[in-house]
PDB file of C-alpha atoms in Angstrom:
ATOM      1  CA  UNK A 156       0.000   0.000   0.000  1.00  0.00           C
ATOM      2  CA  UNK A 157       2.801   2.401   0.919  1.00  0.00           C
ATOM      3  CA  UNK A 158       4.666   1.693  -2.347  1.00  0.00           C
ATOM      4  CA  UNK A 159       1.496   2.374  -4.316  1.00  0.00           C
ATOM      5  CA  UNK A 160       0.971   5.702  -2.546  1.00  0.00           C
ATOM      6  CA  UNK A 161       4.572   6.741  -3.268  1.00  0.00           C
ATOM      7  CA  UNK A 162       4.193   5.734  -6.919  1.00  0.00           C
ATOM      8  CA  UNK A 163       1.008   7.777  -7.297  1.00  0.00           C
ATOM      9  CA  UNK A 164       2.580  10.765  -5.540  1.00  0.00           C
ATOM     10  CA  UNK A 165       5.548  10.695  -7.942  1.00  0.00           C
ATOM     11  CA  UNK A 166       3.198  10.607 -10.915  1.00  0.00           C
ATOM     12  CA  UNK A 167       1.277  13.547  -9.498  1.00  0.00           C
ATOM     13  CA  UNK A 168       4.211  15.896  -8.821  1.00  0.00           C
ATOM     14  CA  UNK A 169       6.881  14.567 -11.227  1.00  0.00           C
ATOM     15  CA  UNK A 170       5.011  12.779 -14.012  1.00  0.00           C
ATOM     16  CA  UNK A 171       4.229  11.515 -16.496  1.00  0.00           C
ATOM     17  CA  UNK A 172       0.853  10.403 -15.186  1.00  0.00           C
ATOM     18  CA  UNK A 173      -0.376   8.631 -18.316  1.00  0.00           C
ATOM     19  CA  UNK A 174       2.737   7.068 -19.808  1.00  0.00           C
ATOM     20  CA  UNK A 175       5.674   8.140 -21.974  1.00  0.00           C
ATOM     21  CA  UNK A 176       3.469   9.686 -24.684  1.00  0.00           C
ATOM     22  CA  UNK A 177       0.749  11.089 -22.466  1.00  0.00           C
ATOM     23  CA  UNK A 178      -1.729  13.774 -23.492  1.00  0.00           C
ATOM     24  CA  UNK A 179      -2.876  16.286 -20.883  1.00  0.00           C
ATOM     25  CA  UNK A 180      -5.089  19.351 -21.087  1.00  0.00           C
ATOM     26  CA  UNK A 181      -3.288  21.448 -18.460  1.00  0.00           C
ATOM     27  CA  UNK A 182       0.043  23.213 -18.888  1.00  0.00           C
ATOM     28  CA  UNK A 183       2.791  20.749 -17.776  1.00  0.00           C
ATOM     29  CA  UNK A 184       4.692  23.584 -16.057  1.00  0.00           C
ATOM     30  CA  UNK A 185       1.711  24.029 -13.755  1.00  0.00           C
ATOM     31  CA  UNK A 186       0.794  20.351 -13.521  1.00  0.00           C
ATOM     32  CA  UNK A 187       4.265  19.129 -12.454  1.00  0.00           C
ATOM     33  CA  UNK A 188       6.020  20.962  -9.641  1.00  0.00           C
ATOM     34  CA  UNK A 189       9.367  19.149  -9.863  1.00  0.00           C
ATOM     35  CA  UNK A 190      11.595  17.471 -12.441  1.00  0.00           C
ATOM     36  CA  UNK A 191      11.663  20.437 -14.853  1.00  0.00           C
ATOM     37  CA  UNK A 192      14.742  22.083 -16.424  1.00  0.00           C
ATOM     38  CA  UNK A 193      14.171  25.464 -18.063  1.00  0.00           C
ATOM     39  CA  UNK A 194      16.571  26.922 -20.683  1.00  0.00           C
ATOM     40  CA  UNK A 195      19.748  28.310 -19.140  1.00  0.00           C
ATOM     41  CA  UNK A 196      19.162  31.627 -20.933  1.00  0.00           C
ATOM     42  CA  UNK A 197      16.163  32.327 -18.697  1.00  0.00           C
ATOM     43  CA  UNK A 198      16.916  34.597 -15.739  1.00  0.00           C
ATOM     44  CA  UNK A 199      14.739  36.044 -13.007  1.00  0.00           C
ATOM     45  CA  UNK A 200      13.556  39.634 -13.335  1.00  0.00           C
ATOM     46  CA  UNK A 201      12.798  41.176  -9.945  1.00  0.00           C
ATOM     47  CA  UNK A 202      10.029  43.610 -10.847  1.00  0.00           C
ATOM     48  CA  UNK A 203       8.442  43.098  -7.431  1.00  0.00           C
ATOM     49  CA  UNK A 204       8.896  40.639  -4.531  1.00  0.00           C
ATOM     50  CA  UNK A 205       6.200  38.319  -5.904  1.00  0.00           C
ATOM     51  CA  UNK A 206       7.407  38.364  -9.511  1.00  0.00           C
ATOM     52  CA  UNK A 207       7.762  35.020 -11.290  1.00  0.00           C
ATOM     53  CA  UNK A 208       8.625  36.538 -14.678  1.00  0.00           C
ATOM     54  CA  UNK A 209      11.809  35.315 -16.316  1.00  0.00           C
ATOM     55  CA  UNK A 210      13.628  36.756 -19.296  1.00  0.00           C
ATOM     56  CA  UNK A 211      15.950  35.357 -21.954  1.00  0.00           C
ATOM     57  CA  UNK A 212      19.338  37.060 -21.703  1.00  0.00           C
ATOM     58  CA  UNK A 213      20.993  35.461 -24.745  1.00  0.00           C
ATOM     59  CA  UNK A 214      23.786  32.949 -24.986  1.00  0.00           C
ATOM     60  CA  UNK A 215      26.522  35.431 -24.036  1.00  0.00           C
ATOM     61  CA  UNK A 216      24.939  36.402 -20.722  1.00  0.00           C
ATOM     62  CA  UNK A 217      26.558  34.987 -17.590  1.00  0.00           C
ATOM     63  CA  UNK A 218      25.230  35.097 -14.065  1.00  0.00           C
ATOM     64  CA  UNK A 219      27.372  35.220 -10.945  1.00  0.00           C
ATOM     65  CA  UNK A 220      26.693  31.530 -10.285  1.00  0.00           C
ATOM     66  CA  UNK A 221      27.934  30.281 -13.667  1.00  0.00           C
ATOM     67  CA  UNK A 222      31.332  28.633 -13.981  1.00  0.00           C
ATOM     68  CA  UNK A 223      33.407  28.854 -17.140  1.00  0.00           C
ATOM     69  CA  UNK A 224      35.472  25.750 -17.776  1.00  0.00           C
ATOM     70  CA  UNK A 225      37.214  25.054 -21.087  1.00  0.00           C
ATOM     71  CA  UNK A 226      35.093  27.554 -23.002  1.00  0.00           C
ATOM     72  CA  UNK A 227      31.671  26.336 -21.968  1.00  0.00           C
ATOM     73  CA  UNK A 228      29.417  27.134 -19.101  1.00  0.00           C
ATOM     74  CA  UNK A 229      28.568  24.867 -16.189  1.00  0.00           C
ATOM     75  CA  UNK A 230      25.645  26.322 -14.215  1.00  0.00           C
ATOM     76  CA  UNK A 231      25.521  25.669 -10.499  1.00  0.00           C
ATOM     77  CA  UNK A 232      22.351  25.774  -8.388  1.00  0.00           C
ATOM     78  CA  UNK A 233      23.299  28.716  -6.171  1.00  0.00           C
ATOM     79  CA  UNK A 234      20.309  30.908  -6.994  1.00  0.00           C
ATOM     80  CA  UNK A 235      18.409  30.471  -3.756  1.00  0.00           C
ATOM     81  CA  UNK A 236      15.027  31.285  -5.241  1.00  0.00           C
ATOM     82  CA  UNK A 237      12.259  28.715  -4.665  1.00  0.00           C
ATOM     83  CA  UNK A 238      10.208  30.209  -7.500  1.00  0.00           C
ATOM     84  CA  UNK A 239      12.957  29.809 -10.109  1.00  0.00           C
ATOM     85  CA  UNK A 240      13.129  26.487 -11.931  1.00  0.00           C
ATOM     86  CA  UNK A 241      16.594  24.888 -12.254  1.00  0.00           C
ATOM     87  CA  UNK A 242      18.539  25.229 -15.514  1.00  0.00           C
ATOM     88  CA  UNK A 243      20.580  22.061 -15.073  1.00  0.00           C
ATOM     89  CA  UNK A 244      20.294  18.624 -13.522  1.00  0.00           C
ATOM     90  CA  UNK A 245      23.051  16.267 -12.508  1.00  0.00           C
ATOM     91  CA  UNK A 246      24.700  13.680 -10.335  1.00  0.00           C
ATOM     92  CA  UNK A 247      28.146  13.316  -8.764  1.00  0.00           C
ATOM     93  CA  UNK A 248      30.014  10.273  -7.486  1.00  0.00           C
ATOM     94  CA  UNK A 249      33.486   9.154  -6.436  1.00  0.00           C
ATOM     95  CA  UNK A 250      35.527   6.487  -8.221  1.00  0.00           C
ATOM     96  CA  UNK A 251      38.918   4.903  -7.748  1.00  0.00           C
ATOM     97  CA  UNK A 252      41.504   5.336 -10.454  1.00  0.00           C
ATOM     98  CA  UNK A 253      42.997   8.082 -12.611  1.00  0.00           C
ATOM     99  CA  UNK A 254      41.224   7.075 -15.858  1.00  0.00           C
ATOM    100  CA  UNK A 255      37.636   6.146 -14.914  1.00  0.00           C
ATOM    101  CA  UNK A 256      35.341   4.829 -17.645  1.00  0.00           C
ATOM    102  CA  UNK A 257      31.574   4.403 -17.822  1.00  0.00           C
ATOM    103  CA  UNK A 258      28.500   4.596 -20.041  1.00  0.00           C
ATOM    104  CA  UNK A 259      25.595   6.980 -19.520  1.00  0.00           C
ATOM    105  CA  UNK A 260      21.911   6.595 -20.358  1.00  0.00           C
ATOM    106  CA  UNK A 261      19.912   9.834 -20.307  1.00  0.00           C
ATOM    107  CA  UNK A 262      16.127  10.026 -20.723  1.00  0.00           C
ATOM    108  CA  UNK A 263      13.777  13.002 -20.733  1.00  0.00           C
ATOM    109  CA  UNK A 264      10.531  14.303 -22.158  1.00  0.00           C
ATOM    110  CA  UNK A 265       9.251  17.465 -23.824  1.00  0.00           C
ATOM    111  CA  UNK A 266       5.700  18.700 -24.287  1.00  0.00           C
ATOM    112  CA  UNK A 267       4.294  20.284 -27.447  1.00  0.00           C
ATOM    113  CA  UNK A 268       0.972  21.997 -27.977  1.00  0.00           C
ATOM    114  CA  UNK A 269      -1.209  19.945 -30.330  1.00  0.00           C
ATOM    115  CA  UNK A 270      -4.767  19.419 -31.454  1.00  0.00           C
ATOM    116  CA  UNK A 271      -6.588  16.584 -29.708  1.00  0.00           C
ATOM    117  CA  UNK A 272     -10.014  15.038 -30.166  1.00  0.00           C
ATOM    118  CA  UNK A 273     -11.616  17.441 -27.709  1.00  0.00           C
ATOM    119  CA  UNK A 274      -9.526  20.542 -28.365  1.00  0.00           C
ATOM    120  CA  UNK A 275      -6.010  21.728 -27.642  1.00  0.00           C
ATOM    121  CA  UNK A 276      -3.781  19.401 -25.606  1.00  0.00           C
ATOM    122  CA  UNK A 277      -0.169  19.037 -24.486  1.00  0.00           C
ATOM    123  CA  UNK A 278       1.458  15.920 -25.976  1.00  0.00           C
ATOM    124  CA  UNK A 279       4.601  14.430 -24.419  1.00  0.00           C
ATOM    125  CA  UNK A 280       7.491  13.357 -26.641  1.00  0.00           C
ATOM    126  CA  UNK A 281      10.005  10.950 -25.042  1.00  0.00           C
ATOM    127  CA  UNK A 282      13.733  11.161 -25.792  1.00  0.00           C
ATOM    128  CA  UNK A 283      16.767   9.121 -24.819  1.00  0.00           C
ATOM    129  CA  UNK A 284      20.500   8.944 -25.484  1.00  0.00           C
ATOM    130  CA  UNK A 285      22.957   6.157 -24.611  1.00  0.00           C
ATOM    131  CA  UNK A 286      26.634   7.032 -24.856  1.00  0.00           C
ATOM    132  CA  UNK A 287      29.467   4.747 -25.828  1.00  0.00           C
ATOM    133  CA  UNK A 288      32.087   3.878 -23.229  1.00  0.00           C
ATOM    134  CA  UNK A 289      33.491   7.171 -21.941  1.00  0.00           C
ATOM    135  CA  UNK A 290      37.045   7.358 -20.631  1.00  0.00           C
ATOM    136  CA  UNK A 291      37.523  10.548 -18.632  1.00  0.00           C
ATOM    137  CA  UNK A 292      41.165  11.512 -18.999  1.00  0.00           C
ATOM    138  CA  UNK A 293      40.860  15.312 -19.110  1.00  0.00           C
ATOM    139  CA  UNK A 294      39.130  17.665 -16.670  1.00  0.00           C
ATOM    140  CA  UNK A 295      36.038  18.372 -18.767  1.00  0.00           C
ATOM    141  CA  UNK A 296      34.091  16.730 -21.587  1.00  0.00           C
ATOM    142  CA  UNK A 297      30.986  17.841 -23.437  1.00  0.00           C
ATOM    143  CA  UNK A 298      28.475  15.731 -25.372  1.00  0.00           C
ATOM    144  CA  UNK A 299      25.424  16.765 -27.358  1.00  0.00           C
ATOM    145  CA  UNK A 300      22.384  14.719 -26.367  1.00  0.00           C
ATOM    146  CA  UNK A 301      20.144  16.669 -28.731  1.00  0.00           C
ATOM    147  CA  UNK A 302      21.005  19.167 -31.481  1.00  0.00           C
ATOM    148  CA  UNK A 303      18.419  20.523 -33.908  1.00  0.00           C
ATOM    149  CA  UNK A 304      17.121  23.844 -35.200  1.00  0.00           C
ATOM    150  CA  UNK A 305      15.456  24.636 -31.866  1.00  0.00           C
ATOM    151  CA  UNK A 306      18.709  24.364 -29.909  1.00  0.00           C
ATOM    152  CA  UNK A 307      20.764  21.855 -27.961  1.00  0.00           C
ATOM    153  CA  UNK A 308      20.646  19.705 -24.859  1.00  0.00           C
ATOM    154  CA  UNK A 309      24.154  19.110 -23.543  1.00  0.00           C
ATOM    155  CA  UNK A 310      25.811  16.652 -21.194  1.00  0.00           C
ATOM    156  CA  UNK A 311      28.818  18.037 -19.324  1.00  0.00           C
ATOM    157  CA  UNK A 312      31.230  15.719 -17.525  1.00  0.00           C
ATOM    158  CA  UNK A 313      33.814  17.091 -15.102  1.00  0.00           C
ATOM    159  CA  UNK A 314      36.556  15.173 -13.319  1.00  0.00           C
ATOM    160  CA  UNK A 315      37.999  16.524 -10.088  1.00  0.00           C
ATOM    161  CA  UNK A 316      41.175  14.635  -9.227  1.00  0.00           C
ATOM    162  CA  UNK A 317      41.553  14.478  -5.444  1.00  0.00           C
ATOM    163  CA  UNK A 318      44.702  12.358  -5.337  1.00  0.00           C
ATOM    164  CA  UNK A 319      46.322   9.432  -7.141  1.00  0.00           C
ATOM    165  CA  UNK A 320      43.556   7.115  -5.944  1.00  0.00           C
ATOM    166  CA  UNK A 321      40.248   9.034  -5.991  1.00  0.00           C
ATOM    167  CA  UNK A 322      38.404  11.122  -8.588  1.00  0.00           C
ATOM    168  CA  UNK A 323      35.082  12.937  -8.226  1.00  0.00           C
ATOM    169  CA  UNK A 324      32.927  12.762 -11.361  1.00  0.00           C
ATOM    170  CA  UNK A 325      30.238  15.407 -11.915  1.00  0.00           C
ATOM    171  CA  UNK A 326      27.675  14.835 -14.692  1.00  0.00           C
ATOM    172  CA  UNK A 327      25.345  17.704 -15.633  1.00  0.00           C
ATOM    173  CA  UNK A 328      22.496  17.819 -18.132  1.00  0.00           C
ATOM    174  CA  UNK A 329      22.049  21.401 -19.390  1.00  0.00           C
ATOM    175  CA  UNK A 330      19.115  22.866 -21.310  1.00  0.00           C
ATOM    176  CA  UNK A 331      20.550  24.924 -24.199  1.00  0.00           C
ATOM    177  CA  UNK A 332      17.295  25.138 -26.169  1.00  0.00           C
ATOM    178  CA  UNK A 333      16.531  28.427 -27.923  1.00  0.00           C
ATOM    179  CA  UNK A 334      13.924  30.737 -26.416  1.00  0.00           C
ATOM    180  CA  UNK A 335      13.021  34.419 -26.731  1.00  0.00           C
ATOM    181  CA  UNK A 336      10.288  34.884 -24.130  1.00  0.00           C
ATOM    182  CA  UNK A 337      10.694  32.826 -20.974  1.00  0.00           C
ATOM    183  CA  UNK A 338       7.045  32.508 -20.045  1.00  0.00           C
ATOM    184  CA  UNK A 339       3.820  30.959 -21.244  1.00  0.00           C
ATOM    185  CA  UNK A 340       3.664  28.391 -24.042  1.00  0.00           C
ATOM    186  CA  UNK A 341       7.215  29.143 -25.242  1.00  0.00           C
ATOM    187  CA  UNK A 342       8.720  28.297 -21.851  1.00  0.00           C
ATOM    188  CA  UNK A 343       6.752  25.052 -21.578  1.00  0.00           C
ATOM    189  CA  UNK A 344       7.838  23.858 -25.034  1.00  0.00           C
ATOM    190  CA  UNK A 345      11.500  24.762 -24.376  1.00  0.00           C
ATOM    191  CA  UNK A 346      11.638  23.027 -20.980  1.00  0.00           C
ATOM    192  CA  UNK A 347      12.867  19.504 -20.236  1.00  0.00           C
ATOM    193  CA  UNK A 348      10.602  17.284 -18.139  1.00  0.00           C
ATOM    194  CA  UNK A 349      11.252  14.142 -16.083  1.00  0.00           C
ATOM    195  CA  UNK A 350      15.028  13.935 -16.737  1.00  0.00           C
ATOM    196  CA  UNK A 351      17.004  10.923 -15.549  1.00  0.00           C
ATOM    197  CA  UNK A 352      20.691   9.981 -15.665  1.00  0.00           C
ATOM    198  CA  UNK A 353      21.812   6.355 -15.299  1.00  0.00           C
ATOM    199  CA  UNK A 354      25.490   5.416 -15.161  1.00  0.00           C
ATOM    200  CA  UNK A 355      27.078   2.008 -15.750  1.00  0.00           C
ATOM    201  CA  UNK A 356      30.692   1.838 -14.604  1.00  0.00           C
ATOM    202  CA  UNK A 357      33.318   0.099 -16.712  1.00  0.00           C
ATOM    203  CA  UNK A 358      34.905  -3.147 -15.554  1.00  0.00           C
ATOM    204  CA  UNK A 359      38.076  -1.309 -14.525  1.00  0.00           C
ATOM    205  CA  UNK A 360      36.247   1.404 -12.544  1.00  0.00           C
ATOM    206  CA  UNK A 361      35.103   1.043  -8.954  1.00  0.00           C
ATOM    207  CA  UNK A 362      32.681   3.218  -7.034  1.00  0.00           C
ATOM    208  CA  UNK A 363      34.204   4.558  -3.823  1.00  0.00           C
ATOM    209  CA  UNK A 364      33.031   6.422  -0.715  1.00  0.00           C
ATOM    210  CA  UNK A 365      33.760  10.125  -0.557  1.00  0.00           C
ATOM    211  CA  UNK A 366      37.189  10.643   1.049  1.00  0.00           C
ATOM    212  CA  UNK A 367      36.749  12.453   4.334  1.00  0.00           C
ATOM    213  CA  UNK A 368      39.011  15.372   5.077  1.00  0.00           C
ATOM    214  CA  UNK A 369      36.745  17.750   6.963  1.00  0.00           C
ATOM    215  CA  UNK A 370      36.136  17.941  10.677  1.00  0.00           C
ATOM    216  CA  UNK A 371      33.752  15.191  11.722  1.00  0.00           C
ATOM    217  CA  UNK A 372      34.594  13.027   8.722  1.00  0.00           C
ATOM    218  CA  UNK A 373      36.030  10.291  10.917  1.00  0.00           C
ATOM    219  CA  UNK A 374      32.703   9.958  12.740  1.00  0.00           C
ATOM    220  CA  UNK A 375      30.737   9.629   9.498  1.00  0.00           C
ATOM    221  CA  UNK A 376      33.253   7.119   8.192  1.00  0.00           C
ATOM    222  CA  UNK A 377      32.786   5.026  11.340  1.00  0.00           C
ATOM    223  CA  UNK A 378      28.974   5.217  11.222  1.00  0.00           C
ATOM    224  CA  UNK A 379      28.804   4.136   7.579  1.00  0.00           C
ATOM    225  CA  UNK A 380      31.763   1.733   7.564  1.00  0.00           C
ATOM    226  CA  UNK A 381      29.521  -1.313   6.995  1.00  0.00           C
ATOM    227  CA  UNK A 382      27.157   0.344   4.541  1.00  0.00           C
ATOM    228  CA  UNK A 383      27.722  -0.625   0.891  1.00  0.00           C
ATOM    229  CA  UNK A 384      28.199   2.207  -1.592  1.00  0.00           C
TER     230      UNK A 384
END
């Protein structure tokens, strides 16, 4: 019973409720309150304290929370604004070895306005991309998951070498789709819904616990010493 309730709750707030190619009458941006990535060009405009209006600033605009690494931007979620949707989605993990390798499967959906039997509807289009074996030897890599006339969806992979034994891998999915007005129908059609990132490590790569070096790390290491990664 509990599992069923959790499943229904996820469908309600995250979606999709009616399958991979669902059709809904309401705007998905209002129907689903989580699991949405808006284009990274959209920025908040503070016209008043209750404003939820965003604006497209163009591809050359950088906010204070954006990091430039090897000529492309890696957004970080430091805009502490509960009303602003995220512009990227990702996962990080620690591996042993200097040259980690893995494959990545990324899935997501987009909604387009269409004509249904009983009037206008929003139709979901599912997408996926499975990479070949990736060997991370340099600090940063970039892959295009989607590239068409309406823009790009990028996958950014960063390696942070801690020492000769451990590396931290950061994988980010970034919405680089084109948009002029960041509100209404245009924002819904340029947003990414229900993104997921799955990673399969190579045979020569092992997942590892995060090396502790901060105060209190020894206590956490002791508490979780028998917990599998």
